Tab-separated table of N, CA and C in Angstrom:
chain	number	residue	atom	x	y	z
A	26	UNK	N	26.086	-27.789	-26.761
A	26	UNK	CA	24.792	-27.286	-27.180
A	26	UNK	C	23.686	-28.139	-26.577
A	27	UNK	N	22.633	-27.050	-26.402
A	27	UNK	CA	21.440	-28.259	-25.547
A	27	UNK	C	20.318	-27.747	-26.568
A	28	UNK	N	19.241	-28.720	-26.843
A	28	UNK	CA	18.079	-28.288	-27.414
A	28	UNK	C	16.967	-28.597	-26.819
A	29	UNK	N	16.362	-27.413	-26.171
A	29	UNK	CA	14.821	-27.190	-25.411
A	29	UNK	C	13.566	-27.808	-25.769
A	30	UNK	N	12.797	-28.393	-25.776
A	30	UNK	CA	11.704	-27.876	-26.275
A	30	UNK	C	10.530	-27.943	-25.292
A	31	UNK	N	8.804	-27.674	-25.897
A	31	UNK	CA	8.041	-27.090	-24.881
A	31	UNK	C	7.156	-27.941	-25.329
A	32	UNK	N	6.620	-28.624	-25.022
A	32	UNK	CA	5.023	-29.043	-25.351
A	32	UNK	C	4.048	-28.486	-24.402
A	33	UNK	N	2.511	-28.174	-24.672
A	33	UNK	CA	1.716	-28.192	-23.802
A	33	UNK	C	0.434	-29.206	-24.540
A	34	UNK	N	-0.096	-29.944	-23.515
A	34	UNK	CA	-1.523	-30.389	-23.886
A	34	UNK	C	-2.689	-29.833	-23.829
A	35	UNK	N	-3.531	-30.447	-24.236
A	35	UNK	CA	-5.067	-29.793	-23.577
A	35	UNK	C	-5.212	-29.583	-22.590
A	36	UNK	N	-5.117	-30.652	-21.900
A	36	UNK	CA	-5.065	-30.366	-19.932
A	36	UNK	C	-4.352	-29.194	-19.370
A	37	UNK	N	-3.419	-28.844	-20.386
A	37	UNK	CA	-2.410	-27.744	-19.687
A	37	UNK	C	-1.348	-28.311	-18.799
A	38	UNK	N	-0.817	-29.467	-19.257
A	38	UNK	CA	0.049	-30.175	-18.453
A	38	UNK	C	1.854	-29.958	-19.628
A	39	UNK	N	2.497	-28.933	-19.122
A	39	UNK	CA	3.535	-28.262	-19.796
A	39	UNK	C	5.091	-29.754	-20.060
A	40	UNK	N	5.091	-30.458	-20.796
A	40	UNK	CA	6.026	-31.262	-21.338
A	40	UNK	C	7.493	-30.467	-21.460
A	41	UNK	N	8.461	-30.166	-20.566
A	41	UNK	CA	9.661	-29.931	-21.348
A	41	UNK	C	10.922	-30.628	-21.696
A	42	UNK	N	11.500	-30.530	-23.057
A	42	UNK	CA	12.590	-31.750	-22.689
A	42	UNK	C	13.697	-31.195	-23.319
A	43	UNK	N	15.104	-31.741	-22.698
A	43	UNK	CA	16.794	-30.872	-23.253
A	43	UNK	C	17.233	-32.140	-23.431
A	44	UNK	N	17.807	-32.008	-24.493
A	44	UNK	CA	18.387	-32.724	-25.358
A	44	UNK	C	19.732	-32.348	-25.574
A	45	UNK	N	21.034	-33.041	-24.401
A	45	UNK	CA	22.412	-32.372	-24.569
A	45	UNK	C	22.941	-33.232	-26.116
A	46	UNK	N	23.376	-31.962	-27.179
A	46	UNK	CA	23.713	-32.663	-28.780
A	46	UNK	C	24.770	-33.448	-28.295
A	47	UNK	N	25.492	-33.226	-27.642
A	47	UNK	CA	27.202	-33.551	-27.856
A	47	UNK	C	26.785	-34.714	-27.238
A	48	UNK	N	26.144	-35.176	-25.687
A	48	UNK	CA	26.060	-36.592	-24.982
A	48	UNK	C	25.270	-37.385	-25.590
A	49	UNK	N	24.115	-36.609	-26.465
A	49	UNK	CA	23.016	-37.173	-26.467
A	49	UNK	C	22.332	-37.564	-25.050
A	50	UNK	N	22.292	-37.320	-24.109
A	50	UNK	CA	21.595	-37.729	-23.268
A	50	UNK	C	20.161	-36.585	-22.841
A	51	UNK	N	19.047	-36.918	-22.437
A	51	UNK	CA	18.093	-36.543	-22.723
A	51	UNK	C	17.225	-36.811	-21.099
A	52	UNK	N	16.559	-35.186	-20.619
A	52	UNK	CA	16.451	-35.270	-19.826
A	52	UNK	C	14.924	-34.680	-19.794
A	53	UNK	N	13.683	-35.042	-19.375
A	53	UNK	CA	12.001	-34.460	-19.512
A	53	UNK	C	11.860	-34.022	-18.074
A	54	UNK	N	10.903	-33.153	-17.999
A	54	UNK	CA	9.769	-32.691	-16.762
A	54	UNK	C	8.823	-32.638	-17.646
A	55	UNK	N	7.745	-33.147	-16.369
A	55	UNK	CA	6.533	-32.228	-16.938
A	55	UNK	C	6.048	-31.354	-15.827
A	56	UNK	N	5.383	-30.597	-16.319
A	56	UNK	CA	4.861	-29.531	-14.910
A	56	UNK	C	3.180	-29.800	-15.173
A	57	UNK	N	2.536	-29.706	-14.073
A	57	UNK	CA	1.599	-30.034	-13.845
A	57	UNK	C	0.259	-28.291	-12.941
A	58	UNK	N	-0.498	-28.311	-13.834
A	58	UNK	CA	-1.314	-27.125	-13.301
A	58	UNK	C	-1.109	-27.087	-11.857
A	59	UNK	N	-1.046	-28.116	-11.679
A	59	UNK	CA	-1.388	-28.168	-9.659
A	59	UNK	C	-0.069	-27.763	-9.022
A	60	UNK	N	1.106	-27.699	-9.699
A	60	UNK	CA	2.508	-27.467	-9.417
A	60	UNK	C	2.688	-26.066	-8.564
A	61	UNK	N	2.556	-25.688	-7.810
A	61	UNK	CA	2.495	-24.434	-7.128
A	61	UNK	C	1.363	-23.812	-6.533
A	62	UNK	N	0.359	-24.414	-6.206
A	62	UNK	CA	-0.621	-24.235	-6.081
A	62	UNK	C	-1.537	-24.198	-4.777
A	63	UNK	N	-2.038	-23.778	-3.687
A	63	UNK	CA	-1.572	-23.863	-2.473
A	63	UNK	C	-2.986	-25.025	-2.719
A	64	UNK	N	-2.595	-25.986	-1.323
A	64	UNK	CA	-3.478	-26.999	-1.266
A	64	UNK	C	-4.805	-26.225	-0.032
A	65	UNK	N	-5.827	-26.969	-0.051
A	65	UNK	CA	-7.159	-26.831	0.551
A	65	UNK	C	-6.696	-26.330	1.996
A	66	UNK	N	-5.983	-26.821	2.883
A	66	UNK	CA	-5.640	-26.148	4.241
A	66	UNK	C	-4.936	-25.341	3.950
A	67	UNK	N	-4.394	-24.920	2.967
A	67	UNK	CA	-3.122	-23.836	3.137
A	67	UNK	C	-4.314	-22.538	2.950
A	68	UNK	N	-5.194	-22.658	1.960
A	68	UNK	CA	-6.449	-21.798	1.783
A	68	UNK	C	-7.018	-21.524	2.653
A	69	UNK	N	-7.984	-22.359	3.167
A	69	UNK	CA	-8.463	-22.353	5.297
A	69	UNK	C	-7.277	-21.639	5.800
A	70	UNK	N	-6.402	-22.076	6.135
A	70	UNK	CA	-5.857	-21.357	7.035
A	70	UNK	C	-5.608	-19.552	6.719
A	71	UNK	N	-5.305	-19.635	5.600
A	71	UNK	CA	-5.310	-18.027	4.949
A	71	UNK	C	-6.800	-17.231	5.586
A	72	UNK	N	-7.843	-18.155	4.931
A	72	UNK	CA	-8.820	-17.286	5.156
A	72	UNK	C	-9.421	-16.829	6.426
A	73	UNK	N	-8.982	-18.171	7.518
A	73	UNK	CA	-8.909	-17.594	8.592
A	73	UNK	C	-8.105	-16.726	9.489
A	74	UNK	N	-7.135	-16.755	8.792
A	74	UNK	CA	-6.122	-15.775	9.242
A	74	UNK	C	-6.536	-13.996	8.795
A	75	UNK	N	-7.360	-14.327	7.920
A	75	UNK	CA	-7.957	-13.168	7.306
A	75	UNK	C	-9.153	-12.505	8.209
A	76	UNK	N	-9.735	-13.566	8.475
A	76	UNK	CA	-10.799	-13.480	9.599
A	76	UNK	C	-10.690	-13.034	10.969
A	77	UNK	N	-9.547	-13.318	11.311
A	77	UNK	CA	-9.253	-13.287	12.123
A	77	UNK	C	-8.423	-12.083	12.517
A	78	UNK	N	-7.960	-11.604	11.597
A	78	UNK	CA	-7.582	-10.137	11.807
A	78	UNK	C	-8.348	-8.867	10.779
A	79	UNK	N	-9.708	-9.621	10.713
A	79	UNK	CA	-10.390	-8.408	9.793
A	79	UNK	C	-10.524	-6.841	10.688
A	80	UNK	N	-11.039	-7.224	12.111
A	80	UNK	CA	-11.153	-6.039	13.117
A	80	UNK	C	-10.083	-5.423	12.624
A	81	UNK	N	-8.913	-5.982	13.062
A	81	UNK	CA	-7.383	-5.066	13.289
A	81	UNK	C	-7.390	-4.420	12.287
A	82	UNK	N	-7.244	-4.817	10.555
A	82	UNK	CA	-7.267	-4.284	9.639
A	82	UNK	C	-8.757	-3.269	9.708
A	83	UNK	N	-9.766	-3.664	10.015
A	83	UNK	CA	-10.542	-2.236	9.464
A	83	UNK	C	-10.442	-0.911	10.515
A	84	UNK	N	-9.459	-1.069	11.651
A	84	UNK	CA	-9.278	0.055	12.357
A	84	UNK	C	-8.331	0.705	11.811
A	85	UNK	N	-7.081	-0.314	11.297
A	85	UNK	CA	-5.908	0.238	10.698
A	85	UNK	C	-6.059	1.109	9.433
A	86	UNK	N	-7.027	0.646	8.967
A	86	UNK	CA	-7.973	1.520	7.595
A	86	UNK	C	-8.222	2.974	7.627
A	87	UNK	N	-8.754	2.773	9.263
A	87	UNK	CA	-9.811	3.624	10.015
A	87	UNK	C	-8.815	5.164	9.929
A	88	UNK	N	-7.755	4.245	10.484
A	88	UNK	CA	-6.325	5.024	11.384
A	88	UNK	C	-5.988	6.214	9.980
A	89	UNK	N	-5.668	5.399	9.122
A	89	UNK	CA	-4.552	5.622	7.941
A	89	UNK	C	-5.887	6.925	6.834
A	90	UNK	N	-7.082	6.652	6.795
A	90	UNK	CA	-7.861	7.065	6.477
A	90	UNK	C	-8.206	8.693	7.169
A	91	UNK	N	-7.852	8.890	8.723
A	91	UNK	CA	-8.073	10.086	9.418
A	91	UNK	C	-6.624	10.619	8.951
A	92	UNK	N	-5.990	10.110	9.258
A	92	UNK	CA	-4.843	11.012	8.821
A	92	UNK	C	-4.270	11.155	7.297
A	93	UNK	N	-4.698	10.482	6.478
A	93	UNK	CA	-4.599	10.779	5.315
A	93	UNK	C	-5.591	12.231	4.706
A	94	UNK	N	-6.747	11.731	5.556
A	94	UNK	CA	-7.709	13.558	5.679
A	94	UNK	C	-7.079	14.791	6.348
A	95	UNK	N	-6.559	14.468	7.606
A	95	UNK	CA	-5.516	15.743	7.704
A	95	UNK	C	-4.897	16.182	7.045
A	96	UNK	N	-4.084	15.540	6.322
A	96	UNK	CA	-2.891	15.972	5.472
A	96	UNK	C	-3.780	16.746	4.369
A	97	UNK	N	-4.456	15.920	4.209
A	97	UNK	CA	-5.052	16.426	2.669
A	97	UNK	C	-5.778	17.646	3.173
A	98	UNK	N	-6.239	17.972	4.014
A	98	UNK	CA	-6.898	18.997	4.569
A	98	UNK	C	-6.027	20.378	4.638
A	99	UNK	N	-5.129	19.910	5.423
A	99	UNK	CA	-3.815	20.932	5.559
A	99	UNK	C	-3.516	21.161	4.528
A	100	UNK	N	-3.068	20.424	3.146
A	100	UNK	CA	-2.181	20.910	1.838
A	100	UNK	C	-3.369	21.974	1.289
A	101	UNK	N	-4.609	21.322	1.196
A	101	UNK	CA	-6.062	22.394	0.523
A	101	UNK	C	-5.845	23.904	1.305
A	102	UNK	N	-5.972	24.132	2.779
A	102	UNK	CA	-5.665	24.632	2.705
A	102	UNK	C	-4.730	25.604	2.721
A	103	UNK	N	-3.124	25.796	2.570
A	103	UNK	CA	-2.082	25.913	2.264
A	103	UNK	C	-2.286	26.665	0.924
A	104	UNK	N	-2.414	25.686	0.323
A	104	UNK	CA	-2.670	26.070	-0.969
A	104	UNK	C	-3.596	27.389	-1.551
A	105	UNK	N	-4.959	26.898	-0.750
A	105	UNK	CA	-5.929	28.519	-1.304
A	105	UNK	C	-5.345	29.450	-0.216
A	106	UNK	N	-4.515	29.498	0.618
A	106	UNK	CA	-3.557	30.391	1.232
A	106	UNK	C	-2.950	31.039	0.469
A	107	UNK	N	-2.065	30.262	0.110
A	107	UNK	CA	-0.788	30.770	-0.622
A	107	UNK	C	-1.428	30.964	-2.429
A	108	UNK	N	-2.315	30.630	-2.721
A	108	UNK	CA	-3.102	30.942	-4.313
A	108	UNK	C	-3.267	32.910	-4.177
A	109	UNK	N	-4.290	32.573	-2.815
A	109	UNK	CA	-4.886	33.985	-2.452
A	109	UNK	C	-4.126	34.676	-1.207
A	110	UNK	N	-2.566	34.731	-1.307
A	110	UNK	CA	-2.207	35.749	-0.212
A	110	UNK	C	-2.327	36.996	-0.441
A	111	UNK	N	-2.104	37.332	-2.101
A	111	UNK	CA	-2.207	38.394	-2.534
A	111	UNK	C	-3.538	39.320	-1.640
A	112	UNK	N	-4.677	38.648	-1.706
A	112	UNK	CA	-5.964	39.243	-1.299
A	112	UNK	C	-6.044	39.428	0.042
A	113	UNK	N	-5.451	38.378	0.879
A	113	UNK	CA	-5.566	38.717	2.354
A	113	UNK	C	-4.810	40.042	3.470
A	114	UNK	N	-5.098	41.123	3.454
A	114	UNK	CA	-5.029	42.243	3.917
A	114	UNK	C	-4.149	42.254	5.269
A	115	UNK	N	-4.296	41.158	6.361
A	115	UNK	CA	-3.446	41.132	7.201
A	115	UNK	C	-2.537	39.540	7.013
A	116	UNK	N	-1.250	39.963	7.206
A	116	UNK	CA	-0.533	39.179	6.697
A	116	UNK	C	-0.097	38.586	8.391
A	117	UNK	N	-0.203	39.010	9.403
A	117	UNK	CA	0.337	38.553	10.658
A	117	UNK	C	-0.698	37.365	10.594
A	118	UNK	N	-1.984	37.068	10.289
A	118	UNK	CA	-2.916	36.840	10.327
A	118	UNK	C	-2.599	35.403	9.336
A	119	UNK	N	-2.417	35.681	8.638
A	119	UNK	CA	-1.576	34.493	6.932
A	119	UNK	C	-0.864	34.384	7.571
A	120	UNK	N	0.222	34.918	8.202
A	120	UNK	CA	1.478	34.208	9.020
A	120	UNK	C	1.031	32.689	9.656
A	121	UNK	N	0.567	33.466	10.937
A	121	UNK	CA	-0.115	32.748	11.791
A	121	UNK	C	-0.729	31.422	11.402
A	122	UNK	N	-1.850	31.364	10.209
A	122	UNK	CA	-2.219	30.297	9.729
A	122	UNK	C	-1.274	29.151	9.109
A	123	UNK	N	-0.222	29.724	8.534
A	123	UNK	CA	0.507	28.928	8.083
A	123	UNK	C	1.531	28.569	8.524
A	124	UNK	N	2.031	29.192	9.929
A	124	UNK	CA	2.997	28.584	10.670
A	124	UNK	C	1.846	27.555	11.520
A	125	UNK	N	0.993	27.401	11.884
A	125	UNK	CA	-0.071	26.295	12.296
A	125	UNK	C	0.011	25.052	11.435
A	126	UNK	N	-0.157	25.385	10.209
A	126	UNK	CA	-0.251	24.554	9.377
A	126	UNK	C	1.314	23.835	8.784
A	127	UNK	N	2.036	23.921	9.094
A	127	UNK	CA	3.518	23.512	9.344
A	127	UNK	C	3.529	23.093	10.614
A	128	UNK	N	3.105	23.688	11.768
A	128	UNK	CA	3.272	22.948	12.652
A	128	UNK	C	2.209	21.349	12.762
A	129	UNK	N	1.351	21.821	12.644
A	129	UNK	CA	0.526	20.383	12.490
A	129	UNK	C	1.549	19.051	11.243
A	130	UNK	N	1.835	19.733	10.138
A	130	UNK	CA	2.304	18.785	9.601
A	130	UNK	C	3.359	18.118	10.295
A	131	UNK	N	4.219	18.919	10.993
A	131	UNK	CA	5.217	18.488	11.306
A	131	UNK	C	5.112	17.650	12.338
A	132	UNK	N	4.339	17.753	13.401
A	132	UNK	CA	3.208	16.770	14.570
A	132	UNK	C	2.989	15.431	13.522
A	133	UNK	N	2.630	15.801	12.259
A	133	UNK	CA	1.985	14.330	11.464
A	133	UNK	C	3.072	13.646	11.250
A	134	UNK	N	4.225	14.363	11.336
A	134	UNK	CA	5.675	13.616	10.481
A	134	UNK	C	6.116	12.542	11.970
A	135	UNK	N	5.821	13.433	13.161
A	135	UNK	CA	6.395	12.849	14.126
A	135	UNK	C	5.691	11.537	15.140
A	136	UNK	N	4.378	11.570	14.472
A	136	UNK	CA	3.354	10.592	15.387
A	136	UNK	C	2.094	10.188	13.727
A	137	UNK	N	3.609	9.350	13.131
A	137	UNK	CA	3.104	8.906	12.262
A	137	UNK	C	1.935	7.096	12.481
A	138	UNK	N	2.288	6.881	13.530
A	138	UNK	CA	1.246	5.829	14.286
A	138	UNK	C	0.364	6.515	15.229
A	139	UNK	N	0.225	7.720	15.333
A	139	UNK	CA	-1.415	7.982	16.046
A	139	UNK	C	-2.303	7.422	16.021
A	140	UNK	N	-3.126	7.716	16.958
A	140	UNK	CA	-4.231	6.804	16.841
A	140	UNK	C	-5.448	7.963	16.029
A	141	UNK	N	-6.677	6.798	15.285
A	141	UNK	CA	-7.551	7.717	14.439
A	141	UNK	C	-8.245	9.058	14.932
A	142	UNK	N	-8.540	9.194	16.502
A	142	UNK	CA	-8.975	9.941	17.371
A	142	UNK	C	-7.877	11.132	17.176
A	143	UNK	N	-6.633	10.797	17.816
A	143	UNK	CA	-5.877	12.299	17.188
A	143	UNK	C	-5.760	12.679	16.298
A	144	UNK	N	-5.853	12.097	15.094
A	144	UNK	CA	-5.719	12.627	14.010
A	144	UNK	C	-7.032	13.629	13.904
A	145	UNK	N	-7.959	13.025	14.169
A	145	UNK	CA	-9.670	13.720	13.758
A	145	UNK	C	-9.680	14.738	15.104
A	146	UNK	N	-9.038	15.146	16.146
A	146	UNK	CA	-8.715	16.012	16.868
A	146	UNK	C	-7.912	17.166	16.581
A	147	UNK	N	-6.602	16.752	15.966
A	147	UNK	CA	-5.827	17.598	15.082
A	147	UNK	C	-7.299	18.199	13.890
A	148	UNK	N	-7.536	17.704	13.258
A	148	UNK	CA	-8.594	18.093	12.395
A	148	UNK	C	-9.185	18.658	12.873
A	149	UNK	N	-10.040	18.607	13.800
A	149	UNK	CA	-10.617	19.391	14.451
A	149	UNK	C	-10.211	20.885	15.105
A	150	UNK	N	-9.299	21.263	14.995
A	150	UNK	CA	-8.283	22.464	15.830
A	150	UNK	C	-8.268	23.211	14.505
């Protein structure tokens, strides 16, 4: 049998200590706020690493953002397609649109790293 226990102080400096019954022998840590904690260069370097690829990330934004509008564009309309086929009078016509609109998706499935320009080109069509 071992017995745990926990102290914490004001500081927030966490005391723990096991106490094996049978050896009696008795073993403490303390943990310390600062215990995991990244030091002052590890921070700098993050933030410049952040800096340093802010461009890349706000194109990648850019990227993921056009084609997330396609898609969403395509399902809208799909949808008031297929809500209102009933109403649309030529159906070669509804065909047509919606074999487009499968085909584009399926273009999105396959050039899932396009660049933001095709995507907003596809959009554009």
């Amino acid at each position: 049998n071992v017995r745990v226990t926990f102290k914490i102080d004001a500081n927030g400096l966490l005391e723990v200590t096991a106490v094996n019954l049978a050896t009696k022998s008795t073993k403490k840590i303390t943990i310390t706020p600062e215990n995991g904690r990244l030091s002052e260069a590890e921070i700098d370097a993050m933030v410049k690493d952040a800096e340093r690829f802010a461009e890349e990330d706000k194109r990648e934004a850019g990227r993921i953002d056009a084609r997330n509008n396609l898609e969403s564009h395509l399902y809208r309309i799909s949808n008031t397609l297929s809500d209102n086929e009933d109403r649309i009078e030529d159906k070669s016509d509804l065909k047509t649109l919606m074999d487009s609109i499968d085909e584009t998706l399926e273009w999105l499935d396959r050039n899932q790293d396009a660049e933001e320009t095709e995507f907003a080109d596809k959009y554009a069509e």
